[in-house]
Amino acid sequence: MRAERTERPGATAHPGTTERPEATAHPGTTARSASARRFAGALCGALGEVVPTTAPAVAVAPLGVCDAYTPTATASAEQDAVPVHLYGRQVLVGPWPTEGGAAGCGTCLARRWQGVRSVPLREGLELGSGTRSVGDWPYATPFAATAVAALLACLDDAEPDPGPYPRVHLLDLDAMTVRSHPLVPDPECPVCGAPGPDTAEGAVYVPQPAPKYRPGAFRMRRIEDYRLPVDAFANPHWGALGPSVICDVASTTTSATVGCFSTRSGEYLRETFWGGHAGTYAHSQRIGILEGLERYAGMRARAKATRLTASLHGLGPDAVDPRETGLYSEEFHRANPRVRPFTPDREIPWVWGWSLRDAKPRPVPEILAYYHAPGLENRFVQESSNGCASGGSTEEAVYFGLMEVVERDAFLLAWYGQVPLREIDPATSTRPATRYMVDRLAMYGYRARFFDNRIGFPVPVVTAVAERFDGGAGRMCFGAGAGLDPESALDSALCEIATDSVNLVGRTRRDEPRLRAMAADFDQVTTLHDHPLVYGVPEMGRHADFLLRQEDPRRLLAVADLVWPDADGSLAAPDLREDLLRAVGAVTAAGYDVVVVDQTLPEQRAVGLHTVKVLVPGLVPIDFGWSRQRARRMPRMRTVLGATGLNPAPHPFP
């Protein structure tokens, strides 16, 4: 609902038209403030002409003056007035205030707007002393005031938007065009954000019925059924997940899409990429948005106020012990003195998770639950998004998070343990699309091979490899998938190699000197992307000979040979909760706990999504950067496989 209109008293200045006070008096800010005040007065007069009896209260403020991420860059006037923001030739109108103070306000808009600005502007706002005005705002004309007033009048009479998020309109004063996109509220907004406390009671989770939308699926609804406005998350004005989503029209296999958002971590902006690779760009866009939201939620606790700081010794045996999830070597800490090693008596931040094995809350180190939690001094490892997953219910999210943890554990055990996995014949797949994609990869010079990667658990896990027939540049790439349906697990692994392989030749050739240097010195493998790309160098192929060049290969498996039937002989149940409990039972029967941390953001709940982090202490974690490989030091690497001589090369997981 819209706020009540304010009666305009004759021809006097409209009392609801205000200019938001600046947070700090940066040099050059005065001119912008004066321009905003003059335009606010002109807009007041124009509103009196366009809406002679009543008019909405407005608050006029310039954008790009100071850092919107600081709490002092807010104003209470925003809560009962329509924000009008000025920047260059653009006027941003909205979001409309709501009764009850629902999330989504002018401060959210300013923060989202700043999040998609160029790096130089963000650096100036966030690390510098703000920006300077070179003169008065040149668009402060009577015509511009009338145009904005007319837009406000139209919006005031319009029906409320039925979507999950409020809308904001952008008036271009050069082109005289109006654009509109939903505004995703910022969960960390100091005005309308309402983070709840992180408590042991709030971590309680009892799996509920989760009926599947069709037999054979592992989702409660189709991705098309979510109210997921793509332009709310990817638009160049206030996109919550970045300025755009790019369609990879050069891809000859899948209709891949990619987007990127930046989050400040200390003195630098950290880029986080997201994307989808499905059969159509529309489907890939929606998959990408879900992945982007999942990564945004998993980076830090935006919806919770985490306040538990303690030592492992102080919390006792219920706390998740970081020594069970893996730690770096002493050599790493000597080379990186800023990363302090973990000790049981060191006080660190914790969040609350829920043990599915023991049905009780367990404290989890915050850096293991949120992989870019603020406070560099608190980090003893750099966790990844492994185990983070989203779904239409908590059960769905936990299922896919657990599948990911099992998949990465199995992949790393096989790679570093140099296990000669048994090969799967893709011609036995019952899915025509799978067989067609294998043939399509062959057209582009790649042989798609698949391997049964079940190690330690009965859950089907498939590792896929695309290797060049000619053994040249773009030598090989890897993928993996896990799930109760082996056809789905194989399809997930195939989708990864189908997207990556066709681009690998060009990427290898463009970056060949750097990649060859990595192949000669693994210490130069430092980032996530380095791991798969270095295997574009032909000489790196020898490190996969244990898998691809087996001396005594066994008979090929059929895809159906990987099936793990339930007690009734079925592949899966009609209810996802039953599948989840069966998978959890397999993991706990081997002596491991399954701990769930709810990461769900308010903007995800608004569209029916849930996001979790699934942690299984003791399973092999995945790391990126040769010096950070916890997997090689994990007891499981030796107790499960009895491995003594480990693969000397970094893993190739993408």
XYZ file of C-alpha atoms in Angstrom:
654
model
C 0.000 0.000 0.000
C 1.095 3.556 -0.636
C 1.625 6.184 2.029
C -1.143 8.701 2.632
C -0.932 11.760 0.429
C -0.228 15.075 2.089
C -2.711 17.882 1.481
C -1.028 20.783 -0.300
C -1.801 24.074 1.557
C -2.490 26.532 -1.249
C 0.587 27.816 -3.070
C 3.074 27.463 -0.221
C 6.044 25.138 -0.411
C 5.031 21.511 -0.131
C 5.930 20.382 3.414
C 6.651 16.804 2.319
C 9.308 17.774 -0.223
C 12.656 17.513 1.503
C 16.274 17.148 0.666
C 18.120 14.376 2.422
C 20.987 15.675 4.568
C 24.449 14.606 3.539
C 26.352 12.193 5.747
C 29.615 14.121 5.596
C 30.687 17.470 4.178
C 32.986 16.321 1.385
C 34.667 19.023 -0.728
C 32.445 19.740 -3.686
C 29.338 18.314 -2.023
C 27.852 21.747 -1.306
C 27.176 22.457 -4.964
C 25.295 19.199 -5.365
C 23.288 19.805 -2.196
C 22.374 23.280 -3.387
C 21.311 21.876 -6.765
C 19.201 19.246 -5.043
C 17.560 21.902 -2.845
C 16.750 24.078 -5.838
C 15.339 21.145 -7.770
C 13.296 20.096 -4.722
C 11.722 23.549 -4.709
C 11.022 23.407 -8.445
C 9.552 19.927 -8.068
C 7.316 21.196 -5.262
C 5.920 23.870 -7.529
C 5.464 21.436 -10.403
C 3.632 18.982 -8.170
C 1.284 21.794 -7.202
C 0.455 22.333 -10.861
C 0.219 18.675 -11.881
C -1.603 17.531 -8.735
C -3.443 20.661 -7.554
C -5.042 19.218 -4.408
C -2.879 16.376 -3.168
C 0.639 15.243 -3.879
C 3.003 12.577 -2.614
C 5.716 13.615 -0.200
C 9.139 13.343 -1.808
C 12.745 13.414 -0.591
C 15.282 14.654 -3.139
C 18.944 13.608 -2.871
C 21.943 13.338 -5.202
C 23.612 9.985 -5.845
C 27.334 9.345 -5.988
C 28.286 11.976 -3.407
C 29.382 9.754 -0.527
C 29.555 6.094 0.407
C 26.011 4.678 0.635
C 27.298 1.667 2.551
C 28.039 3.742 5.660
C 25.223 3.947 8.242
C 25.493 7.763 8.306
C 24.371 7.957 4.668
C 20.711 7.418 5.656
C 17.832 9.628 6.656
C 14.537 9.039 8.433
C 12.719 11.142 5.854
C 13.005 8.243 3.438
C 10.588 6.177 5.464
C 7.546 8.355 4.790
C 8.374 9.985 1.468
C 9.012 8.885 -2.094
C 12.795 8.977 -2.708
C 13.869 10.994 -5.755
C 17.547 10.505 -6.577
C 19.555 12.597 -9.050
C 22.609 11.476 -10.988
C 23.776 12.910 -14.290
C 20.890 12.949 -16.721
C 18.980 10.374 -14.701
C 16.257 10.784 -12.094
C 15.387 7.703 -10.054
C 11.875 7.705 -8.578
C 10.896 5.200 -5.894
C 10.413 2.894 -4.228
C 7.037 4.039 -2.912
C 6.833 3.963 0.892
C 4.604 1.272 2.351
C 2.510 1.085 5.473
C 4.282 -0.910 8.144
C 7.735 -0.095 6.777
C 8.144 -3.120 4.488
C 11.644 -3.756 3.200
C 12.781 -1.742 0.203
C 13.609 1.937 0.660
C 15.659 4.798 -0.739
C 18.746 3.681 1.158
C 18.399 0.188 -0.360
C 18.275 1.859 -3.769
C 21.364 3.977 -3.104
C 23.295 0.917 -1.931
C 22.197 -1.246 -4.859
C 22.958 1.627 -7.267
C 26.467 1.975 -5.872
C 27.003 -1.782 -6.119
C 26.839 -1.721 -9.938
C 28.963 1.410 -10.466
C 32.366 1.331 -12.137
C 35.410 0.342 -10.083
C 36.944 3.881 -10.146
C 33.734 5.456 -8.826
C 33.346 2.817 -6.120
C 36.962 3.224 -5.076
C 36.470 6.981 -4.762
C 33.279 6.606 -2.739
C 34.300 3.709 -0.511
C 38.010 4.303 0.028
C 38.469 7.968 -0.877
C 36.832 11.174 0.278
C 33.762 11.068 -1.930
C 33.276 12.832 -5.255
C 33.454 16.497 -6.246
C 30.949 18.516 -8.227
C 32.294 20.603 -11.124
C 29.274 22.889 -11.019
C 25.509 23.101 -10.681
C 23.386 20.209 -11.893
C 22.620 21.243 -15.499
C 19.281 19.411 -15.661
C 17.563 21.458 -12.942
C 15.100 23.035 -15.387
C 11.372 23.746 -15.003
C 10.703 21.202 -17.759
C 12.595 18.493 -15.857
C 10.671 19.286 -12.671
C 7.368 19.030 -14.567
C 8.409 15.699 -16.118
C 9.308 14.228 -12.734
C 6.079 15.568 -11.205
C 4.043 13.998 -13.999
C 5.793 10.667 -13.429
C 5.112 10.877 -9.688
C 1.448 11.623 -10.347
C 1.143 8.598 -12.651
C 2.821 6.323 -10.142
C 0.641 7.609 -7.312
C -2.478 6.596 -9.232
C -1.098 3.232 -10.407
C -2.057 -0.094 -8.901
C 0.536 -1.666 -6.573
C 2.970 -3.935 -8.403
C 2.058 -7.611 -7.916
C 5.694 -8.762 -7.915
C 7.715 -9.766 -4.856
C 9.778 -6.554 -4.820
C 8.924 -2.830 -5.044
C 9.539 -1.051 -8.343
C 11.724 1.941 -9.105
C 11.428 4.102 -12.228
C 14.265 5.846 -14.035
C 13.614 8.983 -16.086
C 16.302 9.824 -18.669
C 16.187 13.607 -19.105
C 18.125 13.463 -22.391
C 16.072 10.813 -24.166
C 12.862 11.489 -22.143
C 12.360 7.757 -21.694
C 11.232 5.917 -18.575
C 12.554 2.537 -17.512
C 11.361 0.431 -14.619
C 12.942 -2.438 -12.708
C 12.097 -4.114 -9.387
C 14.331 -3.212 -6.471
C 15.592 -6.134 -4.396
C 15.745 -4.884 -0.788
C 19.200 -4.887 0.780
C 19.134 -7.190 3.844
C 21.926 -5.106 5.413
C 20.113 -1.801 4.921
C 20.438 0.242 8.133
C 16.971 1.755 7.573
C 14.675 -1.150 6.649
C 16.832 -4.228 7.173
C 15.861 -6.370 10.146
C 18.486 -9.039 10.811
C 17.312 -11.546 13.380
C 19.447 -12.941 16.184
C 21.450 -16.082 15.534
C 20.451 -18.486 18.313
C 20.582 -22.174 19.110
C 16.777 -22.212 19.233
C 16.572 -20.651 15.787
C 18.810 -23.357 14.321
C 16.331 -26.152 15.060
C 15.394 -28.004 11.878
C 13.044 -30.972 11.544
C 12.697 -32.223 7.941
C 9.155 -31.755 6.687
C 7.236 -33.441 3.849
C 8.471 -32.165 0.478
C 6.432 -33.736 -2.350
C 8.084 -33.619 -5.768
C 6.347 -31.820 -8.615
C 6.678 -34.901 -10.861
C 8.075 -38.449 -10.651
C 11.782 -38.587 -11.361
C 12.408 -34.992 -10.292
C 14.253 -33.916 -7.155
C 12.563 -30.528 -6.894
C 9.259 -29.410 -5.426
C 8.539 -27.097 -8.350
C 9.887 -26.168 -11.736
C 12.331 -23.292 -11.970
C 9.805 -21.471 -14.163
C 7.314 -21.473 -11.289
C 9.382 -19.158 -9.080
C 8.511 -15.473 -9.120
C 12.011 -14.620 -10.237
C 12.176 -11.284 -12.113
C 15.532 -11.481 -13.902
C 15.725 -7.695 -14.334
C 15.573 -7.226 -10.558
C 18.875 -9.045 -10.208
C 20.686 -8.081 -13.404
C 20.246 -4.513 -14.604
C 22.767 -1.680 -15.048
C 21.020 0.687 -12.635
C 20.410 -1.212 -9.385
C 20.800 -4.918 -10.159
C 21.191 -6.915 -6.960
C 23.547 -9.410 -8.623
C 25.333 -7.092 -11.005
C 24.751 -4.873 -14.018
C 23.999 -7.569 -16.591
C 23.659 -11.210 -17.487
C 25.591 -12.110 -20.623
C 24.531 -14.802 -23.065
C 27.487 -16.734 -24.448
C 26.363 -16.792 -28.069
C 29.723 -18.294 -29.081
C 29.031 -21.492 -27.131
C 28.380 -24.374 -29.498
C 27.025 -26.786 -26.901
C 24.909 -25.238 -24.130
C 23.146 -21.871 -24.011
C 25.414 -20.570 -21.281
C 24.939 -17.311 -19.373
C 27.197 -15.504 -16.924
C 26.920 -12.569 -14.524
C 29.079 -11.013 -11.833
C 28.708 -8.916 -8.682
C 31.400 -7.285 -6.556
C 31.657 -7.224 -2.784
C 34.200 -5.195 -0.885
C 36.604 -7.218 1.209
C 38.944 -4.841 2.981
C 40.700 -2.676 0.442
C 39.716 -4.556 -2.687
C 36.547 -5.471 -4.561
C 36.026 -9.206 -4.813
C 34.344 -10.327 -8.035
C 31.911 -13.218 -7.711
C 30.773 -14.873 -10.934
C 27.557 -16.803 -11.398
C 25.907 -18.429 -14.369
C 23.826 -21.191 -15.869
C 24.299 -23.619 -18.703
C 21.106 -25.223 -19.969
C 19.433 -25.786 -23.326
C 17.938 -22.291 -23.661
C 19.166 -18.852 -22.652
C 15.943 -18.134 -20.752
C 16.401 -21.261 -18.642
C 20.112 -20.571 -18.158
C 19.354 -17.027 -16.998
C 17.045 -18.274 -14.257
C 19.495 -20.978 -13.190
C 22.208 -18.324 -13.074
C 20.095 -16.005 -10.908
C 19.495 -18.847 -8.453
C 23.225 -19.548 -8.339
C 24.026 -15.865 -7.877
C 21.573 -15.572 -4.986
C 23.014 -18.723 -3.459
C 26.529 -17.285 -3.570
C 25.373 -13.907 -2.288
C 23.718 -15.640 0.681
C 26.708 -17.883 1.383
C 29.359 -15.187 1.532
C 28.399 -13.671 4.873
C 25.561 -13.656 7.406
C 23.497 -10.791 6.018
C 20.170 -11.863 7.551
C 21.501 -12.772 10.990
C 23.211 -10.866 13.763
C 25.968 -13.255 14.812
C 27.270 -12.539 18.300
C 28.829 -15.758 19.586
C 32.597 -15.387 20.044
C 34.375 -18.117 21.971
C 37.110 -20.734 21.868
C 36.597 -24.374 20.977
C 37.678 -25.323 24.497
C 35.116 -22.918 25.922
C 32.222 -24.299 23.850
C 32.919 -27.949 24.509
C 32.403 -31.114 22.406
C 29.156 -29.978 20.736
C 31.043 -27.398 18.668
C 32.289 -28.353 15.202
C 36.047 -28.843 15.532
C 37.937 -27.136 12.654
C 40.607 -29.800 12.958
C 38.024 -32.284 11.636
C 37.220 -30.110 8.613
C 40.889 -29.652 7.721
C 43.608 -27.085 8.389
C 46.507 -25.677 6.413
C 50.077 -26.833 6.794
C 52.648 -25.088 8.968
C 54.499 -24.159 5.766
C 51.459 -22.264 4.551
C 51.209 -20.218 7.731
C 54.919 -19.423 7.667
C 54.554 -18.133 4.112
C 51.319 -16.281 4.999
C 51.831 -14.806 8.476
C 48.618 -12.744 8.233
C 46.610 -15.997 8.373
C 46.889 -17.124 11.971
C 46.668 -20.896 12.533
C 43.721 -22.278 14.451
C 44.207 -23.317 18.066
C 41.516 -24.724 20.392
C 41.936 -21.835 22.847
C 41.720 -19.082 20.200
C 38.501 -17.063 20.352
C 36.724 -16.878 16.985
C 33.168 -16.023 15.788
C 30.639 -18.880 15.604
C 27.168 -19.397 14.158
C 24.543 -21.963 15.048
C 23.920 -25.054 12.958
C 21.743 -28.130 13.399
C 22.985 -31.709 13.629
C 20.781 -34.069 11.598
C 22.502 -37.024 13.220
C 22.068 -35.982 16.830
C 19.033 -33.658 16.441
C 20.617 -30.836 18.421
C 22.208 -27.435 17.754
C 25.954 -27.255 17.167
C 28.148 -24.138 17.040
C 29.969 -23.856 13.692
C 32.970 -21.569 13.056
C 31.566 -18.637 11.095
C 34.288 -18.868 8.436
C 33.220 -22.470 7.709
C 29.563 -21.474 7.351
C 30.062 -18.201 5.434
C 33.095 -18.335 3.176
C 33.739 -14.593 2.997
C 32.703 -13.581 6.494
C 34.129 -10.148 7.356
C 37.072 -9.927 9.684
C 40.244 -11.143 8.009
C 41.831 -11.546 11.426
C 39.343 -14.342 12.198
C 40.229 -16.518 9.214
C 42.369 -19.613 9.577
C 41.200 -21.198 6.289
C 39.475 -19.899 3.161
C 36.310 -21.956 2.828
C 34.477 -22.295 -0.510
C 30.831 -22.540 -1.544
C 31.017 -26.340 -1.267
C 27.805 -27.539 0.399
C 25.876 -24.322 -0.261
C 22.633 -25.010 -2.106
C 19.195 -23.513 -2.738
C 15.752 -25.009 -3.197
C 12.036 -24.461 -2.907
C 12.162 -25.891 0.615
C 14.806 -26.445 3.241
C 14.641 -30.170 2.481
C 15.428 -29.529 -1.169
C 18.321 -27.229 -0.319
C 19.795 -29.677 2.218
C 19.510 -32.565 -0.243
C 21.449 -30.760 -2.969
C 23.953 -29.339 -0.487
C 24.676 -32.833 0.832
C 24.998 -34.202 -2.713
C 27.599 -31.536 -3.452
C 29.632 -32.362 -0.340
C 29.590 -36.082 -1.194
C 30.508 -35.330 -4.833
C 33.534 -33.147 -3.990
C 34.735 -35.605 -1.341
C 34.609 -38.484 -3.834
C 36.273 -36.491 -6.626
C 39.206 -35.423 -4.467
C 39.664 -38.885 -2.970
C 39.883 -40.343 -6.472
C 42.163 -37.607 -7.813
C 44.707 -37.344 -5.025
C 44.500 -41.078 -4.258
C 44.932 -41.876 -7.995
C 42.074 -44.365 -7.962
C 41.495 -46.173 -11.322
C 37.737 -45.642 -11.417
C 35.538 -47.890 -13.506
C 34.329 -46.331 -16.751
C 30.657 -45.880 -17.692
C 29.344 -46.343 -21.229
C 27.338 -43.186 -22.095
C 25.569 -45.087 -24.897
C 23.608 -46.912 -22.155
C 21.970 -43.684 -21.000
C 18.202 -43.681 -21.371
C 18.222 -39.944 -22.086
C 18.504 -39.091 -25.788
C 19.765 -35.580 -24.932
C 22.721 -37.100 -23.086
C 23.713 -39.292 -26.023
C 23.296 -36.386 -28.460
C 25.549 -34.127 -26.380
C 28.269 -36.782 -26.270
C 28.126 -36.928 -30.082
C 28.167 -33.153 -30.290
C 31.335 -32.927 -28.204
C 32.963 -35.418 -30.570
C 32.204 -33.034 -33.450
C 34.325 -30.425 -31.667
C 37.257 -32.741 -31.063
C 36.474 -34.010 -27.564
C 35.779 -37.495 -26.311
C 33.400 -37.455 -23.363
C 34.229 -40.122 -20.785
C 32.434 -40.930 -17.539
C 33.514 -42.809 -14.421
C 31.824 -44.370 -11.406
C 33.188 -42.236 -8.556
C 31.372 -43.868 -5.626
C 33.831 -43.993 -2.734
C 32.676 -44.686 0.792
C 28.958 -44.079 0.202
C 26.347 -45.764 -2.031
C 25.133 -42.424 -3.445
C 25.774 -42.353 -7.234
C 28.671 -40.012 -8.089
C 29.876 -39.538 -11.669
C 33.117 -37.889 -12.782
C 33.206 -36.687 -16.384
C 36.247 -35.914 -18.526
C 36.334 -34.257 -21.933
C 39.679 -35.081 -23.554
C 40.898 -33.941 -26.940
C 41.312 -36.677 -29.525
C 44.490 -35.003 -30.813
C 45.986 -34.398 -27.351
C 46.650 -30.747 -28.229
C 45.897 -27.394 -26.594
C 42.768 -27.555 -24.467
C 43.896 -31.036 -23.430
C 41.121 -31.939 -20.991
C 38.496 -30.648 -18.590
C 36.593 -32.272 -15.755
C 33.166 -32.188 -14.175
C 31.188 -34.162 -11.607
C 27.647 -34.824 -10.458
C 25.932 -36.679 -7.631
C 22.350 -37.677 -6.884
C 20.110 -40.645 -6.199
C 19.303 -40.861 -9.919
C 22.503 -41.850 -11.786
C 21.101 -40.424 -15.033
C 20.803 -37.013 -13.385
C 24.272 -37.323 -11.845
C 25.767 -38.132 -15.260
C 23.820 -35.306 -16.905
C 25.123 -32.781 -14.354
C 28.711 -33.873 -14.952
C 28.209 -33.786 -18.735
C 26.717 -30.299 -18.614
C 29.884 -28.967 -16.962
C 32.314 -30.422 -19.481
C 30.064 -29.555 -22.428
C 30.135 -25.884 -21.472
C 33.810 -25.660 -20.554
C 35.496 -27.838 -23.165
C 34.546 -25.933 -26.327
C 36.083 -22.748 -24.911
C 39.198 -24.371 -23.474
C 41.277 -24.412 -26.674
C 40.977 -20.647 -27.144
C 41.515 -19.889 -23.471
C 44.622 -22.075 -23.362
C 46.152 -20.430 -26.407
C 45.393 -16.911 -25.211
C 46.965 -17.529 -21.808
C 49.554 -20.153 -22.764
C 52.692 -18.563 -21.234
C 51.065 -18.157 -17.816
C 49.503 -21.635 -17.905
C 52.796 -23.256 -18.907
C 54.482 -21.481 -16.022
C 51.858 -23.007 -13.712
C 52.431 -26.460 -15.195
C 56.111 -26.088 -14.398
C 55.581 -24.661 -10.912
C 52.375 -25.618 -9.092
C 52.928 -22.897 -6.503
C 51.697 -20.500 -9.204
C 48.281 -22.215 -9.131
C 46.598 -19.784 -6.750
C 42.975 -19.144 -7.811
C 39.839 -21.150 -8.498
C 40.121 -20.705 -12.272
C 43.770 -21.787 -12.345
C 42.860 -25.364 -11.407
C 40.828 -26.304 -14.505
C 42.693 -24.028 -16.927
C 46.151 -25.486 -16.299
C 44.857 -28.800 -17.669
C 44.495 -27.149 -21.048
C 48.291 -27.513 -21.307
C 48.939 -30.835 -23.134
C 51.752 -31.957 -20.817
C 49.398 -31.888 -17.814
C 47.536 -34.857 -19.268
C 49.991 -37.329 -17.745
C 48.648 -36.578 -14.274
C 45.305 -38.125 -15.293
C 46.813 -41.305 -16.796
C 45.778 -43.278 -13.698
C 42.194 -42.664 -14.803
C 42.318 -42.370 -18.596
C 45.160 -44.788 -19.443
C 44.473 -47.758 -17.179
C 46.697 -50.750 -17.929
C 43.993 -53.329 -17.267
C 40.611 -51.605 -17.831
C 37.541 -53.444 -16.646
C 34.274 -53.969 -18.493
C 32.338 -50.725 -19.010
C 29.437 -50.143 -16.654
C 25.945 -49.208 -17.761
C 24.474 -46.061 -16.259
C 21.836 -48.210 -14.552
C 24.573 -50.151 -12.717
C 25.024 -47.152 -10.413
C 21.468 -47.301 -9.059
C 21.137 -47.412 -5.266
C 17.618 -48.770 -4.645
C 15.718 -48.100 -1.449
C 14.145 -50.764 0.749
C 11.284 -51.123 -1.742
C 13.630 -51.412 -4.705
C 12.821 -47.914 -5.939
C 15.356 -45.412 -7.223
C 13.755 -42.564 -5.274
C 10.665 -41.729 -3.237
C 7.759 -39.444 -4.240
C 8.689 -37.195 -1.312
C 12.117 -35.533 -1.258
C 12.241 -35.754 2.530
C 12.502 -39.540 2.259
C 15.371 -39.236 -0.233
C 17.124 -36.766 2.057
C 16.782 -38.948 5.143
C 18.087 -41.970 3.212
C 21.166 -40.054 2.052
C 21.750 -38.622 5.530
C 21.467 -42.131 6.955
C 24.167 -43.403 4.616
C 26.552 -40.654 5.746
C 25.824 -40.959 9.471
C 26.098 -44.760 9.311
C 29.716 -44.248 8.274
C 30.314 -42.239 11.450
C 29.899 -38.674 10.169
C 27.536 -35.898 11.201
C 25.524 -33.743 8.795
C 25.320 -30.160 10.070
C 22.974 -27.617 8.454
C 23.314 -23.824 8.685
C 20.380 -21.808 7.335
C 21.699 -18.976 5.116
C 18.347 -17.863 3.648
C 17.997 -14.141 2.899
C 14.729 -12.182 3.110
C 14.779 -11.515 -0.634
C 14.992 -15.276 -1.203
C 12.059 -16.005 1.076
C 10.058 -13.448 -0.913
C 10.257 -15.721 -3.962
C 9.935 -19.023 -2.080
C 13.624 -19.949 -1.918
C 15.735 -21.405 0.878
C 19.540 -21.607 1.052
C 21.680 -23.675 3.399
C 25.270 -24.646 4.051
C 25.753 -28.370 4.608
C 28.897 -29.353 6.492
C 30.067 -32.932 7.053
C 33.109 -32.768 9.362
C 35.653 -35.363 8.339
C 34.862 -35.482 4.625
C 37.515 -34.121 2.282
C 37.083 -30.359 1.646
C 37.830 -28.719 -1.685
C 40.282 -25.813 -1.814
C 41.700 -23.665 -4.586
C 45.370 -22.745 -4.640
C 48.119 -25.366 -4.452
C 49.375 -24.267 -1.040
C 45.873 -24.483 0.461
C 45.109 -28.134 -0.237
C 43.640 -29.437 3.022
C 42.526 -32.624 1.230
C 46.057 -33.996 1.033
C 46.385 -33.771 4.825
C 43.006 -35.275 5.752
C 42.977 -38.610 7.637
C 40.158 -39.805 5.357
C 42.550 -39.752 2.399
C 44.440 -42.625 4.007
C 41.836 -44.435 6.093
C 39.388 -44.884 3.211
C 41.857 -45.558 0.392
C 45.003 -46.534 2.224
C 46.718 -44.096 -0.117
C 50.421 -43.560 0.451
C 51.651 -41.887 -2.726
C 49.376 -38.964 -3.570
C 48.910 -37.419 -6.993
C 51.610 -34.722 -7.179
C 49.453 -32.354 -9.253
C 46.653 -29.963 -8.224
C 43.107 -31.171 -8.710
C 41.380 -30.094 -11.951
C 37.934 -29.437 -10.466
C 36.255 -26.390 -12.056
